Short mmCIF file of C-alpha atoms and ligand atoms in Angstrom, two decimals:
data_model
loop_
_atom_site.label_atom_id
_atom_site.label_comp_id
_atom_site.label_asym_id
_atom_site.label_seq_id
_atom_site.Cartn_x
_atom_site.Cartn_y
_atom_site.Cartn_z
CA UNK A 171 0.03 0.06 0.15
CA UNK A 172 1.24 3.39 -0.90
CA UNK A 173 0.74 6.29 1.36
CA UNK A 174 2.35 8.72 -1.25
CA UNK A 175 4.93 8.36 -4.26
CA UNK A 176 7.85 8.08 -1.61
CA UNK A 177 5.98 6.50 1.40
CA UNK A 178 4.87 2.89 1.45
CA UNK A 179 2.83 1.08 4.13
CA UNK A 180 4.67 -2.08 5.55
CA UNK A 181 2.76 -2.79 8.72
CA UNK A 182 0.68 -5.84 9.56
CA UNK A 183 -2.74 -7.03 10.87
CA UNK A 184 -2.96 -8.98 13.91
CA UNK A 185 -6.16 -11.31 14.09
CA UNK A 186 -4.63 -13.60 16.65
CA UNK A 187 -4.87 -11.09 19.60
CA UNK A 188 -7.74 -11.41 22.07
CA UNK A 189 -6.87 -8.58 24.49
CA UNK A 190 -4.77 -5.52 23.26
CA UNK A 191 -2.25 -4.45 26.07
CA UNK A 192 -3.63 -7.38 28.03
CA UNK A 193 -6.87 -5.41 28.77
CA UNK A 194 -8.92 -4.25 25.75
CA UNK A 195 -11.14 -6.34 23.62
CA UNK A 196 -10.37 -6.19 19.98
CA UNK A 197 -12.86 -8.41 18.25
CA UNK A 198 -11.80 -6.64 14.89
CA UNK A 199 -8.09 -7.05 15.48
CA UNK A 200 -5.37 -4.63 15.60
CA UNK A 201 -3.00 -3.05 13.03
CA UNK A 202 0.80 -2.53 13.94
CA UNK A 203 1.77 0.25 11.46
CA UNK A 204 5.09 0.81 9.99
CA UNK A 205 6.19 2.82 6.85
CA UNK A 206 9.02 3.20 4.62
CA UNK A 207 10.26 6.57 3.26
CA UNK A 208 12.18 6.48 0.13
CA UNK A 209 14.77 9.21 -0.72
CA UNK A 210 18.57 9.37 -1.05
CA UNK A 211 18.34 7.71 2.28
CA UNK A 212 15.44 5.15 3.21
CA UNK A 213 13.91 5.25 6.61
CA UNK A 214 11.59 2.71 8.22
CA UNK A 215 9.29 4.12 10.82
CA UNK A 216 8.81 1.73 13.71
CA UNK A 217 8.67 -2.06 13.95
CA UNK A 218 5.67 -4.41 14.93
CA UNK A 219 4.36 -6.87 17.36
CA UNK A 220 6.56 -10.06 18.17
CA UNK A 221 4.56 -12.68 16.16
CA UNK A 222 4.84 -10.58 12.84
CA UNK A 223 8.65 -10.09 12.45
CA UNK A 224 8.94 -12.18 9.34
CA UNK A 225 6.07 -10.60 7.68
CA UNK A 226 7.23 -7.03 8.56
CA UNK A 227 10.69 -7.99 7.16
CA UNK A 228 9.12 -9.34 3.97
CA UNK A 229 7.00 -6.26 3.69
CA UNK A 230 10.10 -3.99 3.93
CA UNK A 231 12.08 -6.17 1.52
CA UNK A 232 9.24 -6.08 -1.20
CA UNK A 233 9.06 -2.49 -0.76
CA UNK A 234 12.89 -1.50 -0.91
CA UNK A 235 13.68 -4.03 -3.56
CA UNK A 236 17.55 -4.21 -4.22
CA UNK A 237 18.04 -1.16 -1.61
CA UNK A 238 18.40 -1.46 1.88
CA UNK A 239 17.16 0.77 4.68
CA UNK A 240 19.56 3.33 6.22
CA UNK A 241 17.62 4.21 9.22
CA UNK A 242 14.94 2.55 11.65
CA UNK A 243 13.18 5.26 13.48
CA UNK A 244 11.82 4.21 16.87
CA UNK A 245 9.05 6.38 18.09
CA UNK A 246 7.85 4.26 20.79
CA UNK A 247 9.35 1.34 22.58
CA UNK A 248 6.22 -0.50 23.54
CA UNK A 249 6.52 -4.05 22.55
CA UNK A 250 3.98 -3.92 19.86
CA UNK A 251 6.36 -1.72 17.91
CA UNK A 252 9.78 -2.65 19.22
CA UNK A 253 9.78 -6.40 19.51
CA UNK A 254 11.40 -6.96 16.07
CA UNK A 255 14.30 -4.40 16.31
CA UNK A 256 16.83 -7.05 16.94
CA UNK A 257 15.68 -8.93 13.86
CA UNK A 258 15.92 -5.77 11.86
CA UNK A 259 19.46 -5.09 12.95
CA UNK A 260 20.38 -8.68 12.02
CA UNK A 261 19.09 -8.26 8.59
CA UNK A 262 20.30 -4.89 7.98
CA UNK A 263 23.58 -4.59 10.10
CA UNK A 264 24.59 -1.08 8.28
CA UNK A 265 21.09 0.59 9.29
CA UNK A 266 21.24 3.23 12.16
CA UNK A 267 18.78 3.23 14.94
CA UNK A 268 17.22 6.68 15.60
CA UNK A 269 15.21 7.14 18.88
CA UNK A 270 15.17 9.34 21.90
CA UNK A 271 17.75 8.76 24.71
CA UNK A 272 15.10 7.30 27.06
CA UNK A 273 14.08 4.81 24.21
CA UNK A 274 17.67 3.66 23.95
CA UNK A 275 17.69 2.81 27.62
CA UNK A 276 14.57 0.69 27.16
CA UNK A 277 16.04 -0.79 24.18
CA UNK A 278 19.00 -1.87 26.11
CA UNK A 279 16.72 -3.20 28.74
CA UNK A 280 14.76 -5.15 26.24
CA UNK A 281 17.66 -6.84 24.10
CA UNK A 282 20.72 -6.44 26.24
CA UNK A 283 23.87 -7.77 24.80
CA UNK A 284 22.08 -9.60 21.99
CA UNK A 285 21.88 -6.17 20.17
CA UNK A 286 25.62 -6.34 19.65
CA UNK A 287 27.39 -2.88 19.68
CA UNK A 288 24.26 -0.69 19.49
CA UNK A 289 26.29 2.55 20.40
CA UNK A 290 27.84 2.26 16.73
CA UNK A 291 24.35 2.11 15.31
CA UNK A 292 22.56 4.60 17.47
CA UNK A 293 21.46 8.22 16.65
CA UNK A 294 20.13 9.92 19.78
CA UNK A 295 17.46 12.65 18.80
CA UNK A 296 15.89 15.20 20.92
CA UNK A 297 13.02 17.59 20.55
CA UNK A 298 13.48 20.13 17.63
CA UNK A 299 16.24 18.06 15.99
CA UNK A 300 15.91 16.81 12.31
CA UNK A 301 17.28 14.19 9.91
CA UNK A 302 17.69 14.70 6.18
CA UNK A 303 16.71 11.79 3.86
CA UNK A 304 17.19 13.87 0.70
CA UNK A 305 14.19 16.03 -0.07
CA UNK A 306 12.50 14.46 2.95
CA UNK A 307 13.32 15.96 6.26
CA UNK A 308 12.27 14.18 9.51
CA UNK A 309 11.61 16.66 12.37
CA UNK A 310 11.44 15.03 15.79
CA UNK A 311 8.88 16.30 18.37
CA UNK A 312 9.33 14.78 21.81
CA UNK A 313 5.82 13.72 23.28
CA UNK A 314 6.67 12.54 26.79
CA UNK A 315 3.81 10.61 28.41
CA UNK A 316 1.84 10.43 25.24
CA UNK A 317 1.57 7.82 26.58
CA UNK A 318 4.96 6.42 27.52
CA UNK A 319 7.71 8.81 28.65
CA UNK A 320 10.29 8.00 25.59
CA UNK A 321 7.80 8.80 22.81
CA UNK A 322 8.78 11.18 19.94
CA UNK A 323 6.61 12.17 16.99
CA UNK A 324 8.17 12.65 13.68
CA UNK A 325 6.99 15.52 11.21
CA UNK A 326 7.99 15.05 7.55
CA UNK A 327 7.95 18.49 6.26
CA UNK A 328 8.21 17.96 2.44
CA UNK A 329 4.94 16.01 2.36
CA UNK A 330 3.66 17.59 5.51
CA UNK A 331 3.15 14.26 7.13
CA UNK A 332 2.87 13.67 10.93
CA UNK A 333 4.06 10.27 12.22
CA UNK A 334 2.17 10.47 15.62
CA UNK A 335 3.43 7.26 17.42
CA UNK A 336 0.44 5.85 19.30
CA UNK A 337 -1.59 9.02 19.10
CA UNK A 338 -4.63 9.17 16.85
CA UNK A 339 -4.51 5.41 16.78
CA UNK A 340 -7.69 3.16 17.06
CA UNK A 341 -8.60 -0.63 17.85
CA UNK A 342 -9.21 -2.72 14.59
CA UNK A 343 -7.14 -4.16 11.93
CA UNK A 344 -6.88 -2.32 8.55
CA UNK A 345 -8.41 -5.14 6.65
CA UNK A 346 -11.61 -4.61 8.63
CA UNK A 347 -13.76 -1.86 7.33
CA UNK A 348 -15.17 -0.16 10.31
CA UNK A 349 -18.80 0.88 9.82
CA UNK A 350 -18.28 3.42 12.75
CA UNK A 351 -15.65 5.11 11.07
CA UNK A 352 -12.46 6.44 13.19
CA UNK A 353 -14.07 8.11 16.03
CA UNK A 354 -15.70 5.41 18.01
CA UNK A 355 -12.87 3.11 18.40
CA UNK A 356 -10.33 5.91 18.55
CA UNK A 357 -12.10 7.35 21.57
CA UNK A 358 -12.17 3.94 23.40
CA UNK A 359 -8.46 3.67 22.58
CA UNK A 360 -7.83 7.21 23.77
CA UNK A 361 -9.71 7.06 27.07
CA UNK A 362 -8.68 3.46 27.77
CA UNK A 363 -4.81 3.97 27.14
CA UNK A 364 -3.98 7.77 26.76
CA UNK A 365 -6.95 9.36 28.87
CA UNK A 366 -4.89 9.84 32.13
CA UNK A 367 -2.28 11.91 30.18
CA UNK A 368 -4.43 14.80 29.08
CA UNK A 369 -1.87 17.53 30.17
CA UNK A 370 0.80 15.76 28.17
CA UNK A 371 -1.31 15.44 25.11
CA UNK A 372 -2.28 19.06 25.43
CA UNK A 373 1.55 19.98 25.66
CA UNK A 374 2.46 18.16 22.30
CA UNK A 375 -0.76 19.52 20.49
CA UNK A 376 0.65 22.89 21.33
CA UNK A 377 3.94 22.03 19.75
CA UNK A 378 2.27 20.92 16.70
CA UNK A 379 0.33 24.34 16.22
CA UNK A 380 1.34 26.09 13.12
CA UNK A 381 2.42 22.98 11.39
CA UNK A 382 0.72 22.32 8.17
CA UNK A 383 -0.33 18.46 8.39
CA UNK A 384 -1.85 16.76 5.41
CA UNK A 385 -1.69 13.28 6.68
CA UNK A 386 -1.45 11.82 9.99
CA UNK A 387 0.20 8.23 10.20
CA UNK A 388 -0.26 6.49 13.48
CA UNK A 389 1.12 3.30 14.72
CA UNK A 390 -2.47 1.91 14.85
CA UNK A 391 -5.42 2.13 12.56
CA UNK A 392 -5.78 3.89 9.43
CA UNK A 393 -3.77 6.66 7.70
CA UNK A 394 -5.86 9.93 8.32
CA UNK A 395 -5.65 11.90 4.99
CA UNK A 396 -8.53 14.42 4.96
CA UNK A 397 -10.21 16.75 7.14
CA UNK A 398 -7.16 16.71 9.57
CA UNK A 399 -8.51 19.60 11.71
CA UNK A 400 -11.27 17.30 12.80
CA UNK A 401 -8.99 14.79 14.20
CA UNK A 402 -6.89 17.32 16.01
CA UNK A 403 -10.06 18.78 17.35
CA UNK A 404 -11.21 15.66 18.88
CA UNK A 405 -7.77 15.29 20.60
CA UNK A 406 -8.19 18.89 21.71
CA UNK A 407 -11.57 18.16 23.49
CA UNK A 408 -10.39 14.73 24.73
CA UNK A 409 -7.14 15.71 26.27
CA UNK A 410 -8.79 19.17 27.87
CA UNK A 411 -11.63 16.79 29.53
CA UNK A 412 -14.01 19.14 27.57
CA UNK A 413 -17.69 17.88 27.02
CA UNK A 414 -17.75 16.22 23.53
CA UNK A 415 -21.56 15.51 23.26
CA UNK A 416 -24.55 16.90 25.35
CA UNK A 417 -26.35 14.24 27.17
CA UNK A 418 -26.60 12.00 30.26
CA UNK A 419 -24.67 8.75 30.57
CA UNK A 420 -26.26 6.50 33.19
CA UNK A 421 -24.01 3.46 34.53
CA UNK A 422 -25.67 1.02 36.77
CA UNK A 423 -25.17 -2.37 38.17
CA UNK A 424 -27.92 -4.50 39.60
CA UNK A 425 -28.08 -8.22 40.97
CA UNK A 426 -31.77 -8.74 40.78
CA UNK A 427 -33.25 -6.09 38.36
CA UNK A 428 -34.70 -3.57 40.70
CA UNK A 429 -31.93 -0.94 40.08
CA UNK A 430 -32.02 -1.60 36.47
CA UNK A 431 -35.81 -0.88 36.64
CA UNK A 432 -35.19 2.22 38.49
CA UNK A 433 -32.63 3.64 35.92
CA UNK A 434 -34.96 2.91 33.24
CA UNK A 435 -37.58 4.78 34.95
CA UNK A 436 -34.74 7.74 35.40
CA UNK A 437 -33.90 7.67 31.73
CA UNK A 438 -37.60 8.11 30.83
CA UNK A 439 -37.93 11.07 33.24
CA UNK A 440 -34.69 12.70 31.78
CA UNK A 441 -36.13 12.35 28.31
CA UNK A 442 -39.55 13.69 29.43
CA UNK A 443 -37.64 16.64 30.87
CA UNK A 444 -35.92 17.54 27.45
CA UNK A 445 -32.66 15.52 27.58
CA UNK A 446 -32.32 14.49 24.11
CA UNK A 447 -29.57 11.98 24.70
CA UNK A 448 -29.67 9.50 27.39
CA UNK A 449 -27.25 6.38 27.20
CA UNK A 450 -27.72 3.54 29.71
CA UNK A 451 -25.13 0.89 30.27
CA UNK A 452 -25.05 -2.30 32.58
CA UNK A 453 -21.45 -1.98 33.83
CA UNK A 454 -21.28 -5.88 34.67
CA UNK A 455 -22.32 -6.75 31.13
CA UNK A 456 -20.97 -4.31 28.64
CA UNK A 457 -17.20 -3.58 27.65
CA UNK A 458 -16.05 -1.75 30.71
CA UNK A 459 -13.81 0.65 28.44
CA UNK A 460 -17.07 1.53 26.22
CA UNK A 461 -18.36 2.58 29.42
CA UNK A 462 -15.30 4.68 30.32
CA UNK A 463 -15.46 6.24 27.02
CA UNK A 464 -19.13 7.23 27.36
CA UNK A 465 -18.28 8.74 30.90
CA UNK A 466 -15.76 11.11 29.27
CA UNK A 467 -17.94 11.78 26.17
CA UNK A 468 -20.96 13.07 27.85
CA UNK A 469 -21.00 15.98 30.45
CA UNK A 470 -23.50 14.42 32.83
CA UNK A 471 -23.01 10.88 34.63
CA UNK A 472 -25.40 9.14 36.85
CA UNK A 473 -23.97 6.17 38.86
CA UNK A 474 -26.50 3.74 40.01
CA UNK A 475 -25.70 0.74 42.09
CA UNK A 476 -26.58 -1.71 44.56
CA UNK A 477 -24.98 -1.67 48.21
CA UNK A 478 -22.77 -4.62 48.62
CA UNK A 479 -21.51 -5.72 52.00
CA UNK A 480 -21.89 -2.11 53.35
CA UNK A 481 -19.96 -0.64 50.32
CA UNK A 482 -20.39 -0.29 46.67
CA UNK A 483 -20.92 -3.15 44.27
CA UNK A 484 -17.33 -4.47 42.94
CA UNK A 485 -18.10 -3.65 39.27
CA UNK A 486 -19.17 -0.03 40.11
CA UNK A 487 -16.07 0.34 42.40
CA UNK A 488 -13.85 -0.70 39.43
CA UNK A 489 -15.73 1.64 37.22
CA UNK A 490 -15.11 4.67 39.33
CA UNK A 491 -11.42 3.59 40.00
CA UNK A 492 -10.81 3.49 36.03
CA UNK A 493 -12.51 7.13 36.02
CA UNK A 494 -10.51 8.62 38.74
CA UNK A 495 -7.35 7.02 37.43
CA UNK A 496 -8.01 8.88 34.03
CA UNK A 497 -8.28 12.14 35.90
CA UNK A 498 -12.09 12.37 35.49
CA UNK A 499 -13.06 16.10 35.77
CA UNK A 500 -15.22 18.86 34.65
CA UNK A 501 -18.49 16.84 34.96
CA UNK A 502 -21.57 16.48 36.94
CA UNK A 503 -22.49 13.37 38.76
CA UNK A 504 -25.69 12.10 40.34
CA UNK A 505 -26.03 8.95 42.46
CA UNK A 506 -28.75 6.29 42.89
CA UNK A 507 -28.29 3.49 45.41
CA UNK A 508 -30.22 0.34 46.44
CA UNK A 509 -30.01 -1.70 49.40
CA UNK A 510 -32.20 -4.43 51.18
CA UNK A 511 -31.62 -3.31 54.79
CA UNK A 512 -29.20 -0.43 54.81
CA UNK A 513 -28.37 1.34 51.52
CA UNK A 514 -25.14 3.15 51.94
CA UNK A 515 -23.65 3.10 48.49
CA UNK A 516 -24.33 6.92 47.61
CA UNK A 517 -21.94 8.05 50.20
CA UNK A 518 -19.52 5.23 49.46
CA UNK A 519 -19.51 6.20 45.63
CA UNK A 520 -19.09 9.95 46.37
CA UNK A 521 -16.05 9.11 48.70
CA UNK A 522 -14.35 7.31 45.83
CA UNK A 523 -14.08 10.75 43.89
CA UNK A 524 -12.61 12.67 46.99
CA UNK A 525 -9.33 13.41 45.27
CA UNK A 526 -11.03 14.34 42.00
CA UNK A 527 -11.10 17.93 40.81
CA UNK A 528 -13.83 20.06 39.27
CA UNK A 529 -16.61 17.63 39.72
CA UNK A 530 -20.09 18.89 40.62
CA UNK A 531 -22.27 16.37 42.76
CA UNK A 532 -25.98 16.65 42.34
CA UNK A 533 -27.32 17.08 46.04
CA UNK A 534 -30.83 15.26 45.38
CA UNK A 535 -30.03 11.54 45.42
CA UNK A 536 -32.17 8.54 44.97
CA UNK A 537 -32.19 5.86 47.67
CA UNK A 538 -34.06 2.68 47.11
CA UNK A 539 -34.98 -0.06 49.57
CA UNK A 540 -35.04 -3.16 47.24
CA UNK A 541 -37.77 -2.07 44.97
CA UNK A 542 -38.64 1.44 43.60
CA UNK A 543 -41.63 3.19 45.26
CA UNK A 544 -43.41 6.42 44.54
CA UNK A 545 -41.25 8.27 46.88
CA UNK A 546 -38.24 7.00 44.81
CA UNK A 547 -39.85 8.50 41.57
CA UNK A 548 -40.30 11.86 43.40
CA UNK A 549 -36.54 11.86 44.32
CA UNK A 550 -35.66 11.01 40.55
CA UNK A 551 -37.61 14.14 39.42
CA UNK A 552 -35.64 16.29 41.83
CA UNK A 553 -32.37 14.64 40.76
CA UNK A 554 -33.45 14.97 36.92
CA UNK A 555 -34.08 18.72 37.45
CA UNK A 556 -30.76 19.33 39.34
CA UNK A 557 -28.73 17.32 36.78
CA UNK A 558 -30.16 19.03 33.88
CA UNK A 559 -30.05 22.59 35.36
C1 FMN B 263 -23.57 -10.45 48.28
C2 FMN B 263 -24.41 -9.25 48.55
C3 FMN B 263 -24.06 -8.31 49.30
C4 FMN B 263 -25.26 -7.31 49.72
N1 FMN B 263 -24.91 -6.34 50.77
C5 FMN B 263 -25.85 -5.49 51.18
C6 FMN B 263 -25.65 -4.50 52.07
O1 FMN B 263 -24.68 -4.48 52.76
N2 FMN B 263 -26.50 -3.60 52.49
C7 FMN B 263 -27.60 -3.68 51.77
O2 FMN B 263 -28.58 -2.89 52.28
N3 FMN B 263 -27.99 -4.37 50.81
C8 FMN B 263 -27.13 -5.40 50.35
N4 FMN B 263 -27.36 -6.28 49.43
C9 FMN B 263 -28.59 -6.24 48.68
C10 FMN B 263 -28.50 -5.64 47.43
O3 FMN B 263 -28.15 -4.32 47.43
C11 FMN B 263 -29.61 -5.99 46.48
O4 FMN B 263 -29.34 -6.49 45.42
C12 FMN B 263 -30.56 -4.63 46.09
O5 FMN B 263 -31.14 -4.22 47.39
C13 FMN B 263 -31.55 -5.01 45.25
O6 FMN B 263 -31.54 -4.52 44.03
P1 FMN B 263 -31.07 -5.30 42.70
O7 FMN B 263 -32.49 -5.96 42.34
O8 FMN B 263 -30.81 -4.06 41.66
O9 FMN B 263 -30.08 -6.13 42.80
C14 FMN B 263 -26.55 -7.38 49.16
C15 FMN B 263 -26.70 -8.15 48.05
C16 FMN B 263 -25.71 -9.28 47.89
C17 FMN B 263 -26.02 -10.22 46.53
#
């Protein structure tokens, strides 16, 4: 696949994987992207996951023909991009490895002595430095903590292409046509993996301001080659924790179905009161990272759960921990609890956010004793009015 006359795609699709990074369901596989830039010198952008070394090297060989790569640019040292660096060095012993100082530290930890004299092959690059391939010039932009500390982005100025490491990536292999387009799985990827590092993403977006970008080549997912502003805008919203879509997200757990009935009633009330978008999710049965994504997408969140051993039902506790760990902020949160003898989950849920910033808690709460009664419906009206105000 050609990205342009001088840039070829040499990445691979992984359909063997069940959990990406050991956590995320990827029913449509994953792509590990790699690119070859042709000029007087040839640069290969990143490697691929462990099981795909031969395929990747074959792809490079078919692309370069009787030439050999001069550089391997290592933007990110996570194993899904670095596992085959040693194989690359064995095949192309004269190629130089280009990476940040920290990446070389990781490279040594990963491969140790088996890399040979890496010092003779290494080119350490820092923020603002560049490497000329001929007409193509690679400008390195350090992107610490997007989402690992050693990450660099690479801007190729002659074709105005941003190689963005894992940023702007999405779940799904490239031979799977995603009917939902880029945003849905890119959002789940962002909040699942990068969400905690909003400040770092903001910092690198600032550095990119003023660059003309015509294509974004991420290490996962499709090459983005039109309406680039819309992708940058999404990253701007996500990394600043701004509200992306108006609406209410109700996340619940229910053992015997009574809390579920209550949230269905609450959703009805919210709609009657004019809330156009109400999304309801059963935390125990839906993909938890889809739920994390929706909590960040909408500005208003309702957490409804059963009291469990005088605390919060485990799946709800885990969900709140996911949000707090990702710096959940700038949101309004309302609580609904259920308990058969002593409902205490509302207070316990609120306590889990005690170190979070810029959260408004809705004062009106719903407290159900096993099954919803008329008084609970009254409480729901008060909660809905305050939430939507
Ligand atoms: C293992 C377990 C522990 C529970 N612990 C409490 C509790 O500490 N206090 C309480 O009032 N209810 C407790 N309950 C009752 C639940 O909160 C109960 O499921 C709820 O009142 C009914 O709502 P549901 O139909 O949505 O499950 C517990 C239930 C289970 C299964």
